[in-house]
Short mmCIF file of C-alpha atoms and ligand atoms in Angstrom, two decimals:
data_model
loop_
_atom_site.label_atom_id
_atom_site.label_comp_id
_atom_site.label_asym_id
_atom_site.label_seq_id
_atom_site.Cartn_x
_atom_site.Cartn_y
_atom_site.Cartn_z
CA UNK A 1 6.63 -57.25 7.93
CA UNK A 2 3.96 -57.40 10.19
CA UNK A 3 1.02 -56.34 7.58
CA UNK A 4 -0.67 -53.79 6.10
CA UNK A 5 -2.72 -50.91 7.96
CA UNK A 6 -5.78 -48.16 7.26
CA UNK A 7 -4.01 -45.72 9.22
CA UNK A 8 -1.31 -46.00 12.27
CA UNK A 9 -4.39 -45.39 14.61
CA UNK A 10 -5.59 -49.05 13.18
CA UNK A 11 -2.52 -50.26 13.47
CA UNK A 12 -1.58 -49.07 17.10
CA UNK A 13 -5.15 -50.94 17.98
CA UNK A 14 -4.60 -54.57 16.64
CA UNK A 15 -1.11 -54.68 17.58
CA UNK A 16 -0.17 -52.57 20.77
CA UNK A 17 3.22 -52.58 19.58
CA UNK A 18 5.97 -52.60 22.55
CA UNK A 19 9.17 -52.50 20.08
CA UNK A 20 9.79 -49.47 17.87
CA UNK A 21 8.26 -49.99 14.29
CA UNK A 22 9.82 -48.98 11.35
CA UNK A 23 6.43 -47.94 9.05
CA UNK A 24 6.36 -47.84 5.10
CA UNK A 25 4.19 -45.51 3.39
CA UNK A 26 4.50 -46.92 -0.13
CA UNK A 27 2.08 -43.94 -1.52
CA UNK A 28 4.58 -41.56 -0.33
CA UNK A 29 7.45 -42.82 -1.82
CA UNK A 30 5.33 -43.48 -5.25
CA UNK A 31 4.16 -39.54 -5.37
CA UNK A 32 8.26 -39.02 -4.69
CA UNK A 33 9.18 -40.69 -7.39
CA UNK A 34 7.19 -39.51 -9.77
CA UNK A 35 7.87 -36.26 -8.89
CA UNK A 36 11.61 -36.79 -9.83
CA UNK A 37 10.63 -38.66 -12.92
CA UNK A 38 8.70 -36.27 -14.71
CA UNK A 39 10.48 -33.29 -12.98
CA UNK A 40 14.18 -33.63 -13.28
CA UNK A 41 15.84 -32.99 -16.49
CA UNK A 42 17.80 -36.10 -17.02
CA UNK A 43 17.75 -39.52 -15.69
CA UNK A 44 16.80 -40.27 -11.75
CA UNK A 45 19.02 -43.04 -9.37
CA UNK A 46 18.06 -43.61 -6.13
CA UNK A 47 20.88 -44.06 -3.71
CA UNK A 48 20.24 -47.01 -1.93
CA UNK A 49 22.28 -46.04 1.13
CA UNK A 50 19.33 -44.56 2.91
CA UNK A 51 16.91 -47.22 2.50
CA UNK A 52 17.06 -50.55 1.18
CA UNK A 53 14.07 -51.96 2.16
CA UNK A 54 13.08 -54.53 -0.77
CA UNK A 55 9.69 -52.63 -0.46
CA UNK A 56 11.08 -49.33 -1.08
CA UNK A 57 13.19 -50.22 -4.43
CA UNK A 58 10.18 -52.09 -5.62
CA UNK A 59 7.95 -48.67 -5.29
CA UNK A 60 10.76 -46.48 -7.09
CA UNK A 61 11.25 -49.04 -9.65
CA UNK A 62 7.48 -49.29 -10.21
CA UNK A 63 7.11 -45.52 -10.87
CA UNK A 64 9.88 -45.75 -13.65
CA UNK A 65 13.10 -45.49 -11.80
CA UNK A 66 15.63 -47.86 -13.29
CA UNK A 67 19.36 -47.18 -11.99
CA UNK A 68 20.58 -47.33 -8.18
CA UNK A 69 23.67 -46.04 -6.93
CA UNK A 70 24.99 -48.57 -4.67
CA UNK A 71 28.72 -48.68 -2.47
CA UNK A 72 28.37 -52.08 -0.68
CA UNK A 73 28.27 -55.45 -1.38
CA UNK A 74 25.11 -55.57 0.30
CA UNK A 75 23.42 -52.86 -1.80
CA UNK A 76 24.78 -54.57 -5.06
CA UNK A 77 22.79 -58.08 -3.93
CA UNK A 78 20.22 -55.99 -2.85
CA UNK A 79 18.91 -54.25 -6.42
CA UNK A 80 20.20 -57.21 -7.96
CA UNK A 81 17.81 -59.64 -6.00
CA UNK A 82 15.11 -57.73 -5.97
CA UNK A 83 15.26 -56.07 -9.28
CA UNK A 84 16.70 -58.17 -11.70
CA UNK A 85 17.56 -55.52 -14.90
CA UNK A 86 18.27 -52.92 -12.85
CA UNK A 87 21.48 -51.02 -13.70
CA UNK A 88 23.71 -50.22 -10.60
CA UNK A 89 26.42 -47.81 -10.14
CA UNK A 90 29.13 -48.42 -8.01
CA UNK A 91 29.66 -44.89 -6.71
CA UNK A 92 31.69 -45.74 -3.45
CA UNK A 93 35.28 -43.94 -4.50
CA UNK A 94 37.08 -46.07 -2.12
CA UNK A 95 36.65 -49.65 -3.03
CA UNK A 96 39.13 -53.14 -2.18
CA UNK A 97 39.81 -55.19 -5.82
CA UNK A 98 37.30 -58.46 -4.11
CA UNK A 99 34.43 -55.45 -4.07
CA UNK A 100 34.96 -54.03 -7.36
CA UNK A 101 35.14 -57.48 -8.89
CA UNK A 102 32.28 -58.77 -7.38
CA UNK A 103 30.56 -55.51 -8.81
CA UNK A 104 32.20 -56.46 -11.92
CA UNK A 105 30.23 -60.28 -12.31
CA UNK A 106 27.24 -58.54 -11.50
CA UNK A 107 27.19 -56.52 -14.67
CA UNK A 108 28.04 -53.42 -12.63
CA UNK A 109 30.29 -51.07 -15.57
CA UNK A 110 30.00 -47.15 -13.45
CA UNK A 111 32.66 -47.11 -11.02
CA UNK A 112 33.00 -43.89 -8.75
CA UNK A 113 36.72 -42.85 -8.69
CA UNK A 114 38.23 -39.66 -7.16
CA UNK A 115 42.46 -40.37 -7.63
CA UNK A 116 44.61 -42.12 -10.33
CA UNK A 117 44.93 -44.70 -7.86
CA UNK A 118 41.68 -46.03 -7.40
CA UNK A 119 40.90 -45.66 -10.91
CA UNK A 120 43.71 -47.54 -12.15
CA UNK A 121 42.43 -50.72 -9.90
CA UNK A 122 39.14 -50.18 -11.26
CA UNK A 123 40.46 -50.18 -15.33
CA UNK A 124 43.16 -53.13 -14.09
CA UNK A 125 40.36 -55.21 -12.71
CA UNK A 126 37.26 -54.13 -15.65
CA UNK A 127 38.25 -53.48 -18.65
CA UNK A 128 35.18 -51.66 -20.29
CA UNK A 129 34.36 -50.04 -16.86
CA UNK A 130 32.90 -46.27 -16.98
CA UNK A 131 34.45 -43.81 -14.46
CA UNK A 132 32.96 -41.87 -12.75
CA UNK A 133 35.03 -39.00 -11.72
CA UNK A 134 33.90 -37.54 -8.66
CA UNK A 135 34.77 -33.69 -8.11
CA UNK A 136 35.07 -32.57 -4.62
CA UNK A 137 32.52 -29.58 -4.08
CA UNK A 138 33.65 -26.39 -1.77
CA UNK A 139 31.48 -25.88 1.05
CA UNK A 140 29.60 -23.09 1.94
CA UNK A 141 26.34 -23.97 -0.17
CA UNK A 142 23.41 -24.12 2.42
CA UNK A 143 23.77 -28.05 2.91
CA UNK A 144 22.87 -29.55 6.40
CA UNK A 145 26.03 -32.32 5.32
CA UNK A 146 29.11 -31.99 3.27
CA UNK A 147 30.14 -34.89 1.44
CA UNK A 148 33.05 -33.73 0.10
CA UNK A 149 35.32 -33.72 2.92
CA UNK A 150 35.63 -37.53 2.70
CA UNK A 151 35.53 -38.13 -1.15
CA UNK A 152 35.85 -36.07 -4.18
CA UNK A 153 39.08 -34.76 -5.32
CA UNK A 154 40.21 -30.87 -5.83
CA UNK A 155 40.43 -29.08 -9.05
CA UNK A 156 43.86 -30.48 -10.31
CA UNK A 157 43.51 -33.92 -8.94
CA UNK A 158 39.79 -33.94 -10.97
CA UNK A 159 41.29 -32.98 -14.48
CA UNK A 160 44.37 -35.34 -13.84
CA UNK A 161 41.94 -38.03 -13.44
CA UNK A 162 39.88 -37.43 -16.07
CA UNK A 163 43.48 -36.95 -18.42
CA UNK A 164 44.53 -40.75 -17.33
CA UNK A 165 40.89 -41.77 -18.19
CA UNK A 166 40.80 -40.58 -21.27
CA UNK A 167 44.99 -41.90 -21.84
CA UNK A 168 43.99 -45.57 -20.40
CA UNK A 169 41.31 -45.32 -23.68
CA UNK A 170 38.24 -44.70 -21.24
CA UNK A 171 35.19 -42.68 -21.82
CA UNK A 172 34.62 -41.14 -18.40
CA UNK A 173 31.89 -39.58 -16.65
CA UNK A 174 31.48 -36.99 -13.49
CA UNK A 175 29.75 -37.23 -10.51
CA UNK A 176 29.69 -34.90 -7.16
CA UNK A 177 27.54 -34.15 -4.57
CA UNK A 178 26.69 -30.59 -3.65
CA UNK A 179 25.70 -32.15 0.68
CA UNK A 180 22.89 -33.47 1.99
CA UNK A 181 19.68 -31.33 2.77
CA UNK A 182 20.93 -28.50 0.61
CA UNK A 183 18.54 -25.69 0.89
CA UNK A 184 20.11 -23.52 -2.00
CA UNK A 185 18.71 -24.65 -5.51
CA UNK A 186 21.90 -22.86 -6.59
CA UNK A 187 24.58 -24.80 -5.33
CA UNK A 188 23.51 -27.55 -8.26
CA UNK A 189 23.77 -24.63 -10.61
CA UNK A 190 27.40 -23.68 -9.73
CA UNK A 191 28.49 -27.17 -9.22
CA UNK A 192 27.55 -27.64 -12.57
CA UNK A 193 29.26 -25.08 -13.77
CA UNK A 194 32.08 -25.61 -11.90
CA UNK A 195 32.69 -28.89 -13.26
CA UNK A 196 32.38 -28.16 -16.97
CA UNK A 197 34.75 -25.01 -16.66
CA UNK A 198 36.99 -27.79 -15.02
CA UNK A 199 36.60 -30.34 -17.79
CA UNK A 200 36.82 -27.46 -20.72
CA UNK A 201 40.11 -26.86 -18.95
CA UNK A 202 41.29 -30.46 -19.95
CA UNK A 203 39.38 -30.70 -23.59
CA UNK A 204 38.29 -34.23 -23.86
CA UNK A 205 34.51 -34.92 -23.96
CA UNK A 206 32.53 -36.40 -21.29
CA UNK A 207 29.15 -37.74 -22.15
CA UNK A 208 27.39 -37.97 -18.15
CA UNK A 209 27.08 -35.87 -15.74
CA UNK A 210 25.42 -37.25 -12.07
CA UNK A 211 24.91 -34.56 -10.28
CA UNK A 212 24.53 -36.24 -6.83
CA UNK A 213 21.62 -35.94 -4.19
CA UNK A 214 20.81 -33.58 -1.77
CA UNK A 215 17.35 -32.45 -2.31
CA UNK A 216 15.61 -31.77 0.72
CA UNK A 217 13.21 -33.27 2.83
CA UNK A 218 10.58 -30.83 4.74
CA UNK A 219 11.63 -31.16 8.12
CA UNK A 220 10.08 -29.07 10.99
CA UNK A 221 12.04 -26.25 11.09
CA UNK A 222 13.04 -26.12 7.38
CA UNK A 223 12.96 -23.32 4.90
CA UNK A 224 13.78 -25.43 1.74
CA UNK A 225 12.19 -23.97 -1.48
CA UNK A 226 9.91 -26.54 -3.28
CA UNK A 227 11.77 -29.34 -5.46
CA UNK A 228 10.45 -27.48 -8.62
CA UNK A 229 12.97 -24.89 -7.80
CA UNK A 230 15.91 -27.13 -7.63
CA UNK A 231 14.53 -28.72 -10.92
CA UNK A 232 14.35 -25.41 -12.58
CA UNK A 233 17.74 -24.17 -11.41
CA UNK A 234 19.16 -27.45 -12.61
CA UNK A 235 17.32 -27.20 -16.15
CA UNK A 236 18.30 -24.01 -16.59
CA UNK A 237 22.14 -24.98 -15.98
CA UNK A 238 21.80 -28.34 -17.71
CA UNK A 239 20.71 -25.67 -20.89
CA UNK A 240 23.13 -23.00 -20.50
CA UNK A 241 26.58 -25.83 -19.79
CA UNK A 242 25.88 -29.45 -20.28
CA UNK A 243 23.95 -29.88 -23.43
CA UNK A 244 25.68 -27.98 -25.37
CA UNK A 245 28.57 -30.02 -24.51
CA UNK A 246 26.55 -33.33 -25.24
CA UNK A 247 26.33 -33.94 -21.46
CA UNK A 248 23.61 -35.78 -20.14
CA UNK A 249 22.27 -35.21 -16.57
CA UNK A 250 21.64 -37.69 -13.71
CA UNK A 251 20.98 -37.40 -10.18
CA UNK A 252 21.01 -39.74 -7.28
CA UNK A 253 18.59 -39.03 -4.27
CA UNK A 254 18.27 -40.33 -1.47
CA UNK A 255 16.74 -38.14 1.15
CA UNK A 256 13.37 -36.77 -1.08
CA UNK A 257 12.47 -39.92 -2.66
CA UNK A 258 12.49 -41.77 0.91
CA UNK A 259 12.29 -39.26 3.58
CA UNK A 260 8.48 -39.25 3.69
CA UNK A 261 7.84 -42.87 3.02
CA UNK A 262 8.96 -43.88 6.13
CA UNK A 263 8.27 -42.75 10.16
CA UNK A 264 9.33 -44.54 13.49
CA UNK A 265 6.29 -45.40 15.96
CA UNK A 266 8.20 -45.52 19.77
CA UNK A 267 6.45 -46.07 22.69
CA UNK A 268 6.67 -44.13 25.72
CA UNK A 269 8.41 -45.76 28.81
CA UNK A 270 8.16 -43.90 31.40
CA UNK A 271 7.41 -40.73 32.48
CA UNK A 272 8.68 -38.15 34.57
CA UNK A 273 8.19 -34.22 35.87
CA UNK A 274 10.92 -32.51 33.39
CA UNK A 275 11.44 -35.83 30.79
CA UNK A 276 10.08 -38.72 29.28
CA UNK A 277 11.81 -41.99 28.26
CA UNK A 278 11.32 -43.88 25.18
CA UNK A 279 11.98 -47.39 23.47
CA UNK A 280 13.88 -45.85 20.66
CA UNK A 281 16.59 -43.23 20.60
CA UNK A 282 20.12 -41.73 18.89
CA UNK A 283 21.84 -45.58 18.61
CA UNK A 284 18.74 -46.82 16.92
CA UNK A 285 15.72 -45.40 14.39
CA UNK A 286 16.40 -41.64 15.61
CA UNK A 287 20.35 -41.92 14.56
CA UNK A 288 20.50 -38.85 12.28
CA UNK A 289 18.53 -36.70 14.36
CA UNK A 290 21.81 -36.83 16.95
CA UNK A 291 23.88 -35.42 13.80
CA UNK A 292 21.71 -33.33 12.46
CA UNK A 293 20.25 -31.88 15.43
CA UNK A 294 17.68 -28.95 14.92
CA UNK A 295 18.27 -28.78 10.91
CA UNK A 296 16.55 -32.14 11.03
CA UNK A 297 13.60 -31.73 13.33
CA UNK A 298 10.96 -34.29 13.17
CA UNK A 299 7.65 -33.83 12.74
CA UNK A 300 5.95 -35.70 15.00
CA UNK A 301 2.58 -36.55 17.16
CA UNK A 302 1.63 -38.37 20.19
CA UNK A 303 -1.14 -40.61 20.35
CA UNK A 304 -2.83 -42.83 23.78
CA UNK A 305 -3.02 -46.22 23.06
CA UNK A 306 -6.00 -46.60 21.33
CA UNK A 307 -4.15 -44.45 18.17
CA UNK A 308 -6.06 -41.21 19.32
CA UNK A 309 -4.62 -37.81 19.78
CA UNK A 310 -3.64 -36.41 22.92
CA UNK A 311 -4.47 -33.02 22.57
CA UNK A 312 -3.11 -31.60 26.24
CA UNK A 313 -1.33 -28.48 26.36
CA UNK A 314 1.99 -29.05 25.30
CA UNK A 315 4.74 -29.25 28.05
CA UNK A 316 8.74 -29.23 26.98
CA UNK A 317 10.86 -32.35 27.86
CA UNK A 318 13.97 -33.74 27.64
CA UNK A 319 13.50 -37.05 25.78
CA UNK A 320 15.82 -40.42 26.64
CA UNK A 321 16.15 -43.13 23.94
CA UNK A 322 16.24 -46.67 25.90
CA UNK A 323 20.15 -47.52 26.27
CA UNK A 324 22.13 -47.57 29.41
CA UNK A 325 24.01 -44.39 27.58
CA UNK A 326 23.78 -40.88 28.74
CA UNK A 327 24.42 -39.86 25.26
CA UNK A 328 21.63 -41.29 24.59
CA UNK A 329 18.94 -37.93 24.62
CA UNK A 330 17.54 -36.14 21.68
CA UNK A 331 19.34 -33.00 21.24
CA UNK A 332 16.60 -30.45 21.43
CA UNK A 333 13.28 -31.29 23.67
CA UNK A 334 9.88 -32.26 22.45
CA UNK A 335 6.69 -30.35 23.64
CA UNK A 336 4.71 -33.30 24.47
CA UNK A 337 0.89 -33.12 25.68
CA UNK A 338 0.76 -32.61 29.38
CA UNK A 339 -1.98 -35.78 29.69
CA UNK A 340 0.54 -38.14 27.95
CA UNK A 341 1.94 -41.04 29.98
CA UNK A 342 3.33 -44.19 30.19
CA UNK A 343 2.28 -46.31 26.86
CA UNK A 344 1.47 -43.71 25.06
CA UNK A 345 3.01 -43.48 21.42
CA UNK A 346 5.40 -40.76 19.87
CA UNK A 347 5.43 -41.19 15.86
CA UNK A 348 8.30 -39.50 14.34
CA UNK A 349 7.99 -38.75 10.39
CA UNK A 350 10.34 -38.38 7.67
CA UNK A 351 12.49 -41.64 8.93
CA UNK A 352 11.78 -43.36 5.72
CA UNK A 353 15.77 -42.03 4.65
CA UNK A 354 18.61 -42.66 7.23
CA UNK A 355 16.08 -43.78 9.78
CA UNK A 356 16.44 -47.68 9.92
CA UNK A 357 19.68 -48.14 8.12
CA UNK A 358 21.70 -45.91 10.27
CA UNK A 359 20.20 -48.22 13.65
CA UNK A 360 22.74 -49.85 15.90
CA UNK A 361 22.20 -53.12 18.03
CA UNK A 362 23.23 -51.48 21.39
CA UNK A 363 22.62 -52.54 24.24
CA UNK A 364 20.50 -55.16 21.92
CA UNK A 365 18.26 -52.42 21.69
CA UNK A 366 17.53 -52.90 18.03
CA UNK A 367 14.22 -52.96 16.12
CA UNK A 368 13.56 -54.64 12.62
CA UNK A 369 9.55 -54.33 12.85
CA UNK A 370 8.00 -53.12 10.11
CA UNK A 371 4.69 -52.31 9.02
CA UNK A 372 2.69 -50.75 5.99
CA UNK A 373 0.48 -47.50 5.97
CA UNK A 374 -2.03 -46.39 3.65
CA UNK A 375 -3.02 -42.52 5.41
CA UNK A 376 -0.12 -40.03 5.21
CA UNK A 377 1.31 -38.48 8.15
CA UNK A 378 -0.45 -35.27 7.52
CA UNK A 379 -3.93 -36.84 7.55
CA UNK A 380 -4.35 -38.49 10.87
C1 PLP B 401 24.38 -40.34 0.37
C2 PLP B 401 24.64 -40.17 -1.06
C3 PLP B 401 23.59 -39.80 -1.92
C4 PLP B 401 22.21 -39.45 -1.45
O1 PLP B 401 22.22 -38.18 -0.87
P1 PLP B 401 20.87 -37.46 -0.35
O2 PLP B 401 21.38 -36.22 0.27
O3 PLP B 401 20.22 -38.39 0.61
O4 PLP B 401 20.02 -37.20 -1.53
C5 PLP B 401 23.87 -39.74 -3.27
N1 PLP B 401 25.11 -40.02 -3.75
C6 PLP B 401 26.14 -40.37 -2.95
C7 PLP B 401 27.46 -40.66 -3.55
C8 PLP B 401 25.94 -40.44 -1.58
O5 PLP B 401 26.96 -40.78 -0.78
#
């Protein structure tokens, strides 16, 4: 960590960074938080995946979040080092016996399972485990991602697992995830139906429902609805299909409660008539924006190196991230301020999910600099 900063125009001035920097806005990521806390209907995980930063579980954790969904060994050290009494869930559905045993000495009791398989290593290997049977969710819902292509199983596989559950003396839970950045409050809605009609179907009791991530983030191009909608919709269901089952709710975000805690500060290389190069790109901090393309557009702002504006009229380039690849471009140009040049900076926002983690060391073109903001994005 290289300290804490006013503003990134401050910052920019003592430091005249030349690597990319990774920087925290810990207010951010408290106002996310609480937003979950004392909006959503049940109890709030954060999935570590997308940012692991000691920094960032600390903030979550401070504003009253107390369980993590984890799927690595890493991520299990992770919440258990920095937040000792934290309760983990192991919701990887694909696990070898050495990683669900190590989960096991660290307390860990919520396995994710989507096939008799896989859950009967988990039972074999933890006897009082909890699984967590994850229900593969048809696409089609407005999400930028599907995540059930990979994991989840189909309507017959999901009761039969639940069935040997319940025969191997279990008391099982359900998990799924509707994809991330889904713009359609609704999808939670029918998921949750979906999955109760499913488990009525099978007649044993189930006590926890996690009902995944993907909430949005408020990307440049976005038309989400406001989180109070997805809330709502997800009350609403939670009233009408869980409770009266005796279901409690959880979900597990990553993307809103880190998205906006975190941006990328690059610095431009070199300039040219129709593009501009930069010290960061698609193998490093700016990963997800190569898969996500324009549904993920970055806000972002360029600044001279003394932090302040550039306020030219804007130009369209093709922007290069630093690596000897030819992949390595943006996939949609940036209109960048016709009197910005070399050593200038370009801060991209909403990195603080999937920004840093995703970041390969190509080329040895990797970054680990971080630094701490107190302005928002919005404010300088
Ligand atoms: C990635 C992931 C999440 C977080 O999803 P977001 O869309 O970032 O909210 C939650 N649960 C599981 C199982 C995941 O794989």
């Amino acid at each position: 960590m290289i300290g804490r900063f006013a503003s990134v125009a401050a910052f920019i001035r003592s430091e005249r960074p030349d690597v990319p920097v990774h920087l925290l806005r810990p207010r951010q990521v408290r106002a996310a938080a609480r937003s979950f806390v004392e909006g959503f209907p049940g109890d709030v995980l954060y999935a570590v995946k997308c940012n692991a930063h000691p920094l960032v579980l600390e903030t979550l954790h401070g504003q009253g979040i107390r369980h993590f969904d984890v799927a690595s060994p890493m991520e299990i050290r992770r919440v258990a080092e920095t937040l000792p009494g934290a309760t983990a869930f192991y919701h990887h559905p694909a696990k070898s016996p050495a990683q669900i045993e190590l989960a096991r000495d660290y307390g860990i009791r919520h396995f994710a399972v989507d096939c008799i398989a896989e859950l009967d290593k988990v039972a074999g290997l933890v006897p009082d485990a909890i699984p967590m049977v994850r229900l593969a969710i048809p696409p089609g819902n407005g999400a930028v991602y599907d995540l059930s292509t990979k994991f989840g199983a189909p309507p017959d596989r999901f009761r039969a697992v639940l069935e040997h559950a319940h025969a191997l003396g279990l008391s099982a839970g359900i998990t799924f995830h509707v994809g991330s950045q889904c713009l359609d409050p609704q999808a939670f809605r029918s998921a949750i139906r979906l999955a109760t009609s499913l488990l009525d179907e099978t007649g044993l009791p189930v006590r926890l429902m996690d009902i995944g991530g993907g909430f949005p983030a408020y990307y440049r191009l976005t038309e989400a609805p406001p989180l109070a909608a997805y809330f709502a919709a997800i009350a609403e269901a939670g009233r009408e299909w869980a409770a009266p089952r005796g279901i409690r709710l959880m979900c597990e975000p990553g993307r809103a409660l880190a998205a906006e805690g975190g941006s990328l500060l690059t610095r431009i290389v070199l300039t040219k008539a129709e593009a501009i190069h930069i010290n960061d790109g698609i193998f490093g901090g700016l990963t997800e924006v190569y898969w996500g393309k324009e549904a993920l557009s970055l806000p972002y702002r360029v600044v001279d190196e003394d932090g302040r504006p550039r306020r030219g009229r804007a130009r369209p380039v093709a922007v290069y991230g630093p690596t000897c690849d030819g992949n390595d471009r943006l996939p949609y140009p940036l209109a960048v301020p016709e009197d910005a040049g070399d050593g200038d900076y370009i801060e991209f926002n909403l990195i603080g999910a999937y920004g840093r983690e995703m970041a390969a060391r190509y080329n040895g073109m990797v970054s680990d600099a971080m630094a701490t903001i107190d302005s928002d994005f919005d404010d300088e």
